[in-house]
Tab-separated table of C-alpha atoms and ligand atoms in Angstrom:
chain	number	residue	atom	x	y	z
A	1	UNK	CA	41.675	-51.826	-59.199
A	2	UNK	CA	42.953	-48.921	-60.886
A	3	UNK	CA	45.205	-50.666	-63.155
A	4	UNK	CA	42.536	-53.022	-63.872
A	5	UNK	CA	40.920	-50.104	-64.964
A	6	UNK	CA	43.375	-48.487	-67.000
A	7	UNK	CA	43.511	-51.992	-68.789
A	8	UNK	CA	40.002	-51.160	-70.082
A	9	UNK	CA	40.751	-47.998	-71.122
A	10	UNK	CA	43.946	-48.565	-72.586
A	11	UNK	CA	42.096	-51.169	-74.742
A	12	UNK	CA	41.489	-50.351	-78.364
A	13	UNK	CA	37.670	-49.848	-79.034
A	14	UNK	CA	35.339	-49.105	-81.739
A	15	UNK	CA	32.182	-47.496	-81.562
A	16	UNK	CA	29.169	-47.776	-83.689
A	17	UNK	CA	26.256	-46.057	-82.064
A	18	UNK	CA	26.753	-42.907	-80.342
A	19	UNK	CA	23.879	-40.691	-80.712
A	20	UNK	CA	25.630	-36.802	-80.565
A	21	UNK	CA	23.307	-34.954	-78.528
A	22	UNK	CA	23.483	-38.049	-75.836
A	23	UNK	CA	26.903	-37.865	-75.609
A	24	UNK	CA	27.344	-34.442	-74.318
A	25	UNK	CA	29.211	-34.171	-70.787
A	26	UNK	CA	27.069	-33.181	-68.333
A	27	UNK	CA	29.176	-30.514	-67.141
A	28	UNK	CA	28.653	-28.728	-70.531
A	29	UNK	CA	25.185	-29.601	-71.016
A	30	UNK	CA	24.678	-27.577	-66.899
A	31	UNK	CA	26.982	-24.876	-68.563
A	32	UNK	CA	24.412	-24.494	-71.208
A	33	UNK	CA	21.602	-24.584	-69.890
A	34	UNK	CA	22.668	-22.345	-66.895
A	35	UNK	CA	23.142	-19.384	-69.555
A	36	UNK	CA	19.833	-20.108	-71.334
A	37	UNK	CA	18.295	-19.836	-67.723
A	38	UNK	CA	20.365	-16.728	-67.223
A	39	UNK	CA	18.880	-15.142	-70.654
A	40	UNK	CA	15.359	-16.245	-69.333
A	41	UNK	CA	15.001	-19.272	-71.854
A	42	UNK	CA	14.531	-21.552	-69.672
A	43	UNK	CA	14.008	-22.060	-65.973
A	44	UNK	CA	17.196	-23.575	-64.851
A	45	UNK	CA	15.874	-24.806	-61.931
A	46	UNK	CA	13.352	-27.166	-63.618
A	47	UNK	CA	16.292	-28.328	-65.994
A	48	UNK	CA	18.936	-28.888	-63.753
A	49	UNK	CA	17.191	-31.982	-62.227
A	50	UNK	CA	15.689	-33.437	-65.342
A	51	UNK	CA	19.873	-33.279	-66.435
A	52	UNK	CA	21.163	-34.895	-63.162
A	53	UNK	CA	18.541	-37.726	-62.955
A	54	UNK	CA	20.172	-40.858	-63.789
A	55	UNK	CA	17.246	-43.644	-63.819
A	56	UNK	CA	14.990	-42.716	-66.825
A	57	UNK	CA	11.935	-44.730	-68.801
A	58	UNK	CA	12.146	-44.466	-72.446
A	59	UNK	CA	9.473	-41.810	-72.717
A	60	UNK	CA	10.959	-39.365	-69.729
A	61	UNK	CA	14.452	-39.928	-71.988
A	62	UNK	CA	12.946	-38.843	-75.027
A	63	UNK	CA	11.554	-35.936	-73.067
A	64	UNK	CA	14.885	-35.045	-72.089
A	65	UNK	CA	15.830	-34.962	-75.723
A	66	UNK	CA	13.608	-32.270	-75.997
A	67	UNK	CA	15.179	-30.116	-73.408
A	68	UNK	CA	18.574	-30.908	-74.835
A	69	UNK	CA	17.699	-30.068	-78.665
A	70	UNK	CA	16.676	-26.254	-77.183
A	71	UNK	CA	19.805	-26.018	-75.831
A	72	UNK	CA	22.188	-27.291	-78.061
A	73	UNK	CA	20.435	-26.779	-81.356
A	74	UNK	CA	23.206	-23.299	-83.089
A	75	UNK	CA	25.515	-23.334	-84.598
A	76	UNK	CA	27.887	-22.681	-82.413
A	77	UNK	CA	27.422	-25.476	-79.618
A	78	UNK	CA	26.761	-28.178	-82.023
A	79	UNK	CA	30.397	-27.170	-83.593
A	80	UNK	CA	31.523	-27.471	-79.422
A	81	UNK	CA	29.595	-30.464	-78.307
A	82	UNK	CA	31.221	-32.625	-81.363
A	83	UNK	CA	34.774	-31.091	-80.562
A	84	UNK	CA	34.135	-32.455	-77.181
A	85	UNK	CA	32.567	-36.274	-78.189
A	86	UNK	CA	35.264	-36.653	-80.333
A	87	UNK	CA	37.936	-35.939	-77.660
A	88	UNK	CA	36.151	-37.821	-74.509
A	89	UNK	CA	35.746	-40.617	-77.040
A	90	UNK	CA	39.200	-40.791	-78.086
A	91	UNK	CA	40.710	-40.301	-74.625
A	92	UNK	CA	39.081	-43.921	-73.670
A	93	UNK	CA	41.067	-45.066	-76.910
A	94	UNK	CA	38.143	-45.226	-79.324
A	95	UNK	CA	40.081	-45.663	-82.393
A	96	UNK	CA	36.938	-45.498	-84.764
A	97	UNK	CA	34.098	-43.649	-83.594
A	98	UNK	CA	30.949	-43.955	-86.291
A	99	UNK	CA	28.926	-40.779	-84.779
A	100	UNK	CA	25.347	-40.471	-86.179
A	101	UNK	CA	23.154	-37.213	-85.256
A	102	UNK	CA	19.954	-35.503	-86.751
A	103	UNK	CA	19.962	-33.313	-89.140
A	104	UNK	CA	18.279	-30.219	-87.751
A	105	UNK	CA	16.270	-27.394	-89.275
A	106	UNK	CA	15.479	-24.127	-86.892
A	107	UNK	CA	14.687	-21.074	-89.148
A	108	UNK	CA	14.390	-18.473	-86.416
A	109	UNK	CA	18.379	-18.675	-85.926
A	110	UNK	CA	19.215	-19.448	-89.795
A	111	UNK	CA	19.560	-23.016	-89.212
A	112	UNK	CA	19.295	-25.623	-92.462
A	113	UNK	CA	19.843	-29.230	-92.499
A	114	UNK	CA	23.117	-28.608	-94.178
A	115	UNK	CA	23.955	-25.496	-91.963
A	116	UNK	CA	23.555	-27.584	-89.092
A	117	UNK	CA	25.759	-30.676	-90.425
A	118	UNK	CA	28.133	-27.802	-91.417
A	119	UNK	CA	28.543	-27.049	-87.697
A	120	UNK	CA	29.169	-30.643	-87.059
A	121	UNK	CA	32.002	-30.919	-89.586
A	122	UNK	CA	33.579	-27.717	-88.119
A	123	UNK	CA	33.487	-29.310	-84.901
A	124	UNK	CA	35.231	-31.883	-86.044
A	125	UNK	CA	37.951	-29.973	-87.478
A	126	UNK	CA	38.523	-27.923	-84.692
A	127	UNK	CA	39.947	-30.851	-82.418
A	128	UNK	CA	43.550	-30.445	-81.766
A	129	UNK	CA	44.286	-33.058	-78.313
A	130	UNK	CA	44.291	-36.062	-81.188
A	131	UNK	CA	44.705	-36.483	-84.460
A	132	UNK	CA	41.230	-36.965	-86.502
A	133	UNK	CA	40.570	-38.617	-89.585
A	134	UNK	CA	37.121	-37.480	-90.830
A	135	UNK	CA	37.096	-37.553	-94.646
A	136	UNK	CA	37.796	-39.946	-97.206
A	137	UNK	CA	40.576	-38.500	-99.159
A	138	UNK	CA	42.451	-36.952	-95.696
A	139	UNK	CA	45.853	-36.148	-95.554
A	140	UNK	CA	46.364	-36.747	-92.294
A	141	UNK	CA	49.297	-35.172	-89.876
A	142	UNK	CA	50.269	-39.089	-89.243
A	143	UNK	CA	52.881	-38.534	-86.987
A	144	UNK	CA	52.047	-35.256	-85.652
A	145	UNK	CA	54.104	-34.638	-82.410
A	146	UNK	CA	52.671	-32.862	-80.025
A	147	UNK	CA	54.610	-32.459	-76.739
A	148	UNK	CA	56.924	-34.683	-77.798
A	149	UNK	CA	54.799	-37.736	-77.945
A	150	UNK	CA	52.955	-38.921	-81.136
A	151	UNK	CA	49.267	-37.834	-80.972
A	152	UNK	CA	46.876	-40.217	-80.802
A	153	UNK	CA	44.571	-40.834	-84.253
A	154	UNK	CA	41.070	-41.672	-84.228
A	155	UNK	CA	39.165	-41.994	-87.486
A	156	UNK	CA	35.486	-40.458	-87.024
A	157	UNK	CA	32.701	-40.742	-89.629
A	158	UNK	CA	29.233	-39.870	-89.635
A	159	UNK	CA	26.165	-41.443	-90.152
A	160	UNK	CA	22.734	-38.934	-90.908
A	161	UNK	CA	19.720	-39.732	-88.405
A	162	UNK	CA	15.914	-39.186	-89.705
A	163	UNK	CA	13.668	-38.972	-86.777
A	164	UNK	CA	10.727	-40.910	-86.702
A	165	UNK	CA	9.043	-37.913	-85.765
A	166	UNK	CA	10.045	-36.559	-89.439
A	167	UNK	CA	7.888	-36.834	-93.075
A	168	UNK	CA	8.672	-38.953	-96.093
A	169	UNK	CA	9.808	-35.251	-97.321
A	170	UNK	CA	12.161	-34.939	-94.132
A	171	UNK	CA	13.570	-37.732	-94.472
A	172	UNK	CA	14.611	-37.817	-98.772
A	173	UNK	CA	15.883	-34.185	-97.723
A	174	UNK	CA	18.326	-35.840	-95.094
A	175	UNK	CA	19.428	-38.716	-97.292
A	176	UNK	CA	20.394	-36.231	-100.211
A	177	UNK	CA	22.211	-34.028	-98.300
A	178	UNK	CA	24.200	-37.368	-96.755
A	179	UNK	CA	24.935	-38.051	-100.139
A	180	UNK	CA	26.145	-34.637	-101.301
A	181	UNK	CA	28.359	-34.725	-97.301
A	182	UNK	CA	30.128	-38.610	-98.485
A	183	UNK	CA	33.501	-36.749	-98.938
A	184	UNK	CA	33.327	-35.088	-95.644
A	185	UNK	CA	32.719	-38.765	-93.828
A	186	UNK	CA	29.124	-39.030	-94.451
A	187	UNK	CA	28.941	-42.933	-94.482
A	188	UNK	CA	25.025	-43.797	-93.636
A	189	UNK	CA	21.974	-43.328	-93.006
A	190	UNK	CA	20.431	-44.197	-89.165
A	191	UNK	CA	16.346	-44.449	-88.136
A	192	UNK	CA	15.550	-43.732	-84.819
A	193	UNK	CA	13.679	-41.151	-82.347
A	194	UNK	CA	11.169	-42.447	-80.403
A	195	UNK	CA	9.862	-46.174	-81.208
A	196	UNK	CA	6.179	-45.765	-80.192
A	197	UNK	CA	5.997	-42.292	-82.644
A	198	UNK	CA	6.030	-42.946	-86.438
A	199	UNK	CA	5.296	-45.242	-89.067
A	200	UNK	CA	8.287	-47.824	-90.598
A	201	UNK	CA	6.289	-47.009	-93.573
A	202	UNK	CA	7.034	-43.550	-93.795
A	203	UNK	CA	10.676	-43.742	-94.638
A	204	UNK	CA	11.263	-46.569	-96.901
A	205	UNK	CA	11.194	-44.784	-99.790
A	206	UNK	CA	13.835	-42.539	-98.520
A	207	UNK	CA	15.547	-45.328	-97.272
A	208	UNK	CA	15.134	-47.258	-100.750
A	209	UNK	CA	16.608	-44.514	-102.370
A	210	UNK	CA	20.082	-44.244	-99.825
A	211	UNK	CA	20.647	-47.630	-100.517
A	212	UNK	CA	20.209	-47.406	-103.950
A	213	UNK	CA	22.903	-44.698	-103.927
A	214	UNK	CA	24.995	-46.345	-102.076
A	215	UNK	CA	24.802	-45.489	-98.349
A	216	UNK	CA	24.937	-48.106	-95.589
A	217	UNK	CA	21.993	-48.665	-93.318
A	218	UNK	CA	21.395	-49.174	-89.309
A	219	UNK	CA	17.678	-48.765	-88.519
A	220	UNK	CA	16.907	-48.586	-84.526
A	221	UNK	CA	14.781	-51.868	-84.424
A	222	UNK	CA	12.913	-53.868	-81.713
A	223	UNK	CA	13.450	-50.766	-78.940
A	224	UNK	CA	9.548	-51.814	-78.493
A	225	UNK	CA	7.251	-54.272	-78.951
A	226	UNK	CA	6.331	-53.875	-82.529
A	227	UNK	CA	6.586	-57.230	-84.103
A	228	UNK	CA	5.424	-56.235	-87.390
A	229	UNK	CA	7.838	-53.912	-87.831
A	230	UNK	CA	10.524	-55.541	-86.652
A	231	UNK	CA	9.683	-58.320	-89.076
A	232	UNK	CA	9.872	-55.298	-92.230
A	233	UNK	CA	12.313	-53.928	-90.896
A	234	UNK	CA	14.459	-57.330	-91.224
A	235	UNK	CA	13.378	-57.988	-94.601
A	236	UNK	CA	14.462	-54.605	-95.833
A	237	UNK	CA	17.964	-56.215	-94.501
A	238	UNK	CA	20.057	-53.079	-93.173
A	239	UNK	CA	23.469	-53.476	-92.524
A	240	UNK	CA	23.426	-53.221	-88.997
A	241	UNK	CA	20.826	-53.017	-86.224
A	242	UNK	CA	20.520	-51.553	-82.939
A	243	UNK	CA	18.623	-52.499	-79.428
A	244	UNK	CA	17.041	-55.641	-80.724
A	245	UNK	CA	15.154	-56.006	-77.399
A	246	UNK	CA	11.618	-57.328	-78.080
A	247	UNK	CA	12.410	-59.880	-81.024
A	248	UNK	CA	10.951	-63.110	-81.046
A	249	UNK	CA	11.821	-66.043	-81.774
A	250	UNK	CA	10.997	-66.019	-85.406
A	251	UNK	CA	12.689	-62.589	-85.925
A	252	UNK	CA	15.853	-64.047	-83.893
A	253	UNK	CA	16.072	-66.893	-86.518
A	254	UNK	CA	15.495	-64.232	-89.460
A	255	UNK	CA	18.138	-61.858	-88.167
A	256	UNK	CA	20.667	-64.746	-87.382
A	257	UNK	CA	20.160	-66.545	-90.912
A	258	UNK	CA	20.717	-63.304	-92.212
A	259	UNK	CA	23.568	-62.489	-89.984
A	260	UNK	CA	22.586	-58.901	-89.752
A	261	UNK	CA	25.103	-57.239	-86.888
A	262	UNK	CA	23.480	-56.310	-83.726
A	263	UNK	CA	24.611	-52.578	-82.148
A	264	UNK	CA	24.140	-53.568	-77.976
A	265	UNK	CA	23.618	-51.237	-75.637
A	266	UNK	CA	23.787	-52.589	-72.321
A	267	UNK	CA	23.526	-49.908	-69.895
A	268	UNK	CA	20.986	-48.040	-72.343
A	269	UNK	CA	18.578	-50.574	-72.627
A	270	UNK	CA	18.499	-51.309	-68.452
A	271	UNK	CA	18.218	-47.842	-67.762
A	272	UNK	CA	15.492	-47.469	-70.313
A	273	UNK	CA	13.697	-50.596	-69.150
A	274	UNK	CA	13.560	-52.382	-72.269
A	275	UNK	CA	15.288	-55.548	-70.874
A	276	UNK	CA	14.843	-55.984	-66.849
A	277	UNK	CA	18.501	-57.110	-66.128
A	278	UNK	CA	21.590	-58.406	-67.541
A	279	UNK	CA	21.426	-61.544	-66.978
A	280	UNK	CA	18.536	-61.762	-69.516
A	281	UNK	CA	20.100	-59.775	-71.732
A	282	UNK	CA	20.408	-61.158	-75.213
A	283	UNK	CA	24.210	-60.484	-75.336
A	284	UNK	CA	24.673	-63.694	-73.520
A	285	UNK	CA	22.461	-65.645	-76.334
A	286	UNK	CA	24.128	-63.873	-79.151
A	287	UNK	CA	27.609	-64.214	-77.797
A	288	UNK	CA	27.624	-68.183	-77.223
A	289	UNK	CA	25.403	-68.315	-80.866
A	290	UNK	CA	28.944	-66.560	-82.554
A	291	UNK	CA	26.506	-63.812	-84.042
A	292	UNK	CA	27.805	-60.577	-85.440
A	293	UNK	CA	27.134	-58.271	-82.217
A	294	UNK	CA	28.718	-54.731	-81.194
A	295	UNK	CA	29.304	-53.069	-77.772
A	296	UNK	CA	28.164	-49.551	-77.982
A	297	UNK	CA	27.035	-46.560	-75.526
A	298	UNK	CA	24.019	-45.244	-77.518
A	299	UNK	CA	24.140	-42.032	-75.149
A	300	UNK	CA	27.092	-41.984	-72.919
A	301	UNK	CA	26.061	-38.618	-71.291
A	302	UNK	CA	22.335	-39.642	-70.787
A	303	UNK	CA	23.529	-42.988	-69.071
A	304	UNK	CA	26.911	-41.813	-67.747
A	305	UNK	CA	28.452	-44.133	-69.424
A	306	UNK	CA	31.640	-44.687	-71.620
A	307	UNK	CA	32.379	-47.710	-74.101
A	308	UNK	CA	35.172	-48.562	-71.410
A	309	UNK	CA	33.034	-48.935	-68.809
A	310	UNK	CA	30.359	-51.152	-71.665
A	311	UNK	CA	33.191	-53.726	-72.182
A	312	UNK	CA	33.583	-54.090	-68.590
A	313	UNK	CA	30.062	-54.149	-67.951
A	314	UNK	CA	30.070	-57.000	-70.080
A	315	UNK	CA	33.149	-58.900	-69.259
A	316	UNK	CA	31.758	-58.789	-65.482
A	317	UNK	CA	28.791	-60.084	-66.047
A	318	UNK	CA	28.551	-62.989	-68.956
A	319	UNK	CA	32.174	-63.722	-67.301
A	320	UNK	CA	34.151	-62.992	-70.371
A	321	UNK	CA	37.922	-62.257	-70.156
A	322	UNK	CA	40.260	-59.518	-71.594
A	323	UNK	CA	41.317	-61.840	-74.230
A	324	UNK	CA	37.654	-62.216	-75.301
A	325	UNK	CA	36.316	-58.818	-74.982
A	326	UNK	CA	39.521	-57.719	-77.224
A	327	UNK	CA	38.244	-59.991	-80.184
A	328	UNK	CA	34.745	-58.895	-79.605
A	329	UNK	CA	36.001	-55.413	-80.186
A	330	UNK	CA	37.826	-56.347	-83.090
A	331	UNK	CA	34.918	-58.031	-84.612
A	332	UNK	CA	33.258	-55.045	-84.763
A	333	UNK	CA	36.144	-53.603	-87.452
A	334	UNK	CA	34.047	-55.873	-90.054
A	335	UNK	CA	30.858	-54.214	-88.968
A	336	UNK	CA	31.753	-50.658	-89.444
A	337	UNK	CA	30.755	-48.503	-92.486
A	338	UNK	CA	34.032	-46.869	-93.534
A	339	UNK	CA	36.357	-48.731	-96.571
A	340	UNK	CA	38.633	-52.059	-96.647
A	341	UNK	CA	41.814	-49.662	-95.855
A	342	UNK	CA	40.378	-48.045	-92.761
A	343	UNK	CA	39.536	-52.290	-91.772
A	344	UNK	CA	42.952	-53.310	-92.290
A	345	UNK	CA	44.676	-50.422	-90.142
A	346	UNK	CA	42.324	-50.873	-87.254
A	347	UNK	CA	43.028	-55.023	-87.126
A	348	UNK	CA	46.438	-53.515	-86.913
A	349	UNK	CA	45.769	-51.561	-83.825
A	350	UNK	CA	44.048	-54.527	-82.422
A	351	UNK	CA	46.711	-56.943	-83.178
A	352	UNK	CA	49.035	-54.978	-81.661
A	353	UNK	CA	47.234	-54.761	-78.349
A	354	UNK	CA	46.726	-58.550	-78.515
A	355	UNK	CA	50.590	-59.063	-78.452
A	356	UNK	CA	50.791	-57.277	-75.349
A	357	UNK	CA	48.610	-59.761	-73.624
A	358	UNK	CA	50.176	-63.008	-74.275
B	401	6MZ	C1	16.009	-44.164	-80.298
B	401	6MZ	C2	17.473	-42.439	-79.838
B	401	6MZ	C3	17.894	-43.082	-78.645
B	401	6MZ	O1	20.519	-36.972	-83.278
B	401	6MZ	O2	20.094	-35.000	-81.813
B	401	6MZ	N1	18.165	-41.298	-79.937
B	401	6MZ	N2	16.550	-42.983	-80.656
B	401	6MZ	N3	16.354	-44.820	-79.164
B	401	6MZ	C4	17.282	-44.313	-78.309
B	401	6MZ	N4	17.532	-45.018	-77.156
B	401	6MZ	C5	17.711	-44.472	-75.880
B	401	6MZ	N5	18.844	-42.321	-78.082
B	401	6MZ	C6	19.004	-41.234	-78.898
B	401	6MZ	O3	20.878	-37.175	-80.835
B	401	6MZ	C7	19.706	-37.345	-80.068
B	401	6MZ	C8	18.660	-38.074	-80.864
B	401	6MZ	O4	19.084	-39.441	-81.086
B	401	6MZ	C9	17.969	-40.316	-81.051
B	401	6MZ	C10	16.739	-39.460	-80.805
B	401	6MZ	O5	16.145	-39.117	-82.034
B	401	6MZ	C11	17.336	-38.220	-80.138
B	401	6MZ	O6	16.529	-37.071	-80.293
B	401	6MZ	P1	20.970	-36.198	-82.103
B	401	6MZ	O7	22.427	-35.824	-82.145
């Protein structure tokens, strides 16, 4: 069983959607919050079992985001917390991690958009277990020994969030300041926050103007009912979208003539309610239809999950084997936002893990 494990692990992976501030450990995110209780920030007490509840509705997870953005929002833990995703992320052998987070303003502690992506950047710097790859023009340490083993690489890049909590104003001022981040790793622009707050409306012109420039788009779509939108939102044709969970027919037949990639997250959207169980799940619909689809975690440390533990969630249940989850993963190399070099060493990493099966 453990082996079997291990297997998983040991696999090669790439992840698309990982949201930061829902991939914190939870042992970090009690650390916090314990020494915002002890300063008299918070009541610990009424934290610390909002944090340890595992079954959550969309709304009470949203909520949660709350709590977490008070405790993580200076500069100093967002630096730690992305430090931290990078490593857990790479330790499961995510080989390409495409982390998206907000951009965050907070003038009482000094905090600007670009002060806060600043911290993110430094975060990713400061990992030393692995080798990263963050930037465009790197010069990487390649073949960086480090206790006399080659350290493992994983190339990270980063993809700028606007909330749909956020203005038309918000949102241009996050898309510029991806564009003036592209040579640290900035590679898109996400949409998402909470589906039933905001208007689609809002940030198309911000939107508009990111593609226009250049930047690759992945809009949270279909989290909710919300057919109209979902039906804009697939004729503004973004390169990617995630959840996909209350499309209909017609949208299904949009989406698949258009063979826009689907981000799936299996455990998120069960735990969120959004699709009752997995046997319903449209995984098994897009899988047999050969559509462009991606296994993600969307918020490992709200779900306690990990993308190993996604593939075998999926494996177990639409009875797929290792052989098939492997090209699955690879798949996702032609999804991802990052240039036709990155692509062709990552089908190299895959290849090679495919020779050990046969
Ligand atoms: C929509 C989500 C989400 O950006 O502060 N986020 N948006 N649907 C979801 N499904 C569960 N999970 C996370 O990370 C947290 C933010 O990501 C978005 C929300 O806007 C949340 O506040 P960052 O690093």
């Amino acid at each position: 069983m453990e082996r079997e494990m291990e297997w998983w692990i040991s696999m090669p992976k790439v992840e698309l959607h990982a949201h930061l501030n829902g991939s914190i450990r939870d042992s970090t995110l009690l650390e916090l919050a314990k020494a915002l209780g002890e300063k008299g920030v918070i009541l610990f007490s009424d934290v610390e079992h909002v944090i340890r509840k595992n079954d959550r509705s969309l709304n009470e997870v949203f909520k949660l985001f709350d709590l977490i953005h008070i405790i993580t929002t200076d500069h100093t833990t967002v630096t730690r917390i992305t430090k931290e995703v990078v490593e857990d992320f790479a330790s499961e052998n995510v080989i390409y991690l495409e982390l998206r987070t907000t951009p965050k303003r907070n003038e009482s502690i000094g905090m600007s958009k670009r002060s806060y992506m600043e911290a993110v950047v430094k975060g990713l710097r400061a990992v030393d277990a692995v080798d990263v790859n963050f930037a465009p023009h790197y010069l990487g340490e390649g073949n960086d020994i480090c206790n006399g083993t080659t350290k493992k690489k994983i190339f990270v890049r980063l993809l700028l969030s606007i909330d749909r909590r956020e203005t038309t104003a918000d949102a241009m001022e996050t898309v510029k300041l991806a564009l003036e981040m592209r040579d640290q790793g900035v590679v898109g622009i996400d949409l998402s926050g909470n589906p039933t707050v905001g208007d689609w409306m809002t940030f198309l012109p911000a939107l508009k103007f990111a593609r226009e420039q250049g930047l690759s788009i992945t809009l949270h779509c279909g989290e909710v009912p919300n057919p109209k939108e979902i039906q804009a939102m697939l004729e503004f044709l973004p390169e990617r979208v995630g959840h996909a969970c209350f499309f209909k027919e017609d949208h299904w037949e949009n989406a698949k003539s258009s063979k826009i990639p689907v981000e799936i997250c299996l455990t998120s959207n069960i735990r969120t309610g959004s699709i009752s169980s997995l046997d319903v799940h449209h995984f098994g619909d897009l899988y047999h239809a050969k559509h462009p689809l991606i296994l993600c975690t969307d918020d490992s440390g709200i779900f306690s999950t990990s993308l190993s533990g996604e593939y075998i969630l999926a494996a177990s249940s639409f009875g797929l084997g290792k052989k098939e989850m492997l090209e699955l993963g690879r798949n996702a190399i032609e999804f991802i936002f990052a240039d036709d070099e990155i692509k062709r060493e990552l089908r190299e990493a895959f290849d090679s893990a495919a020779g050990t099966l046969e």
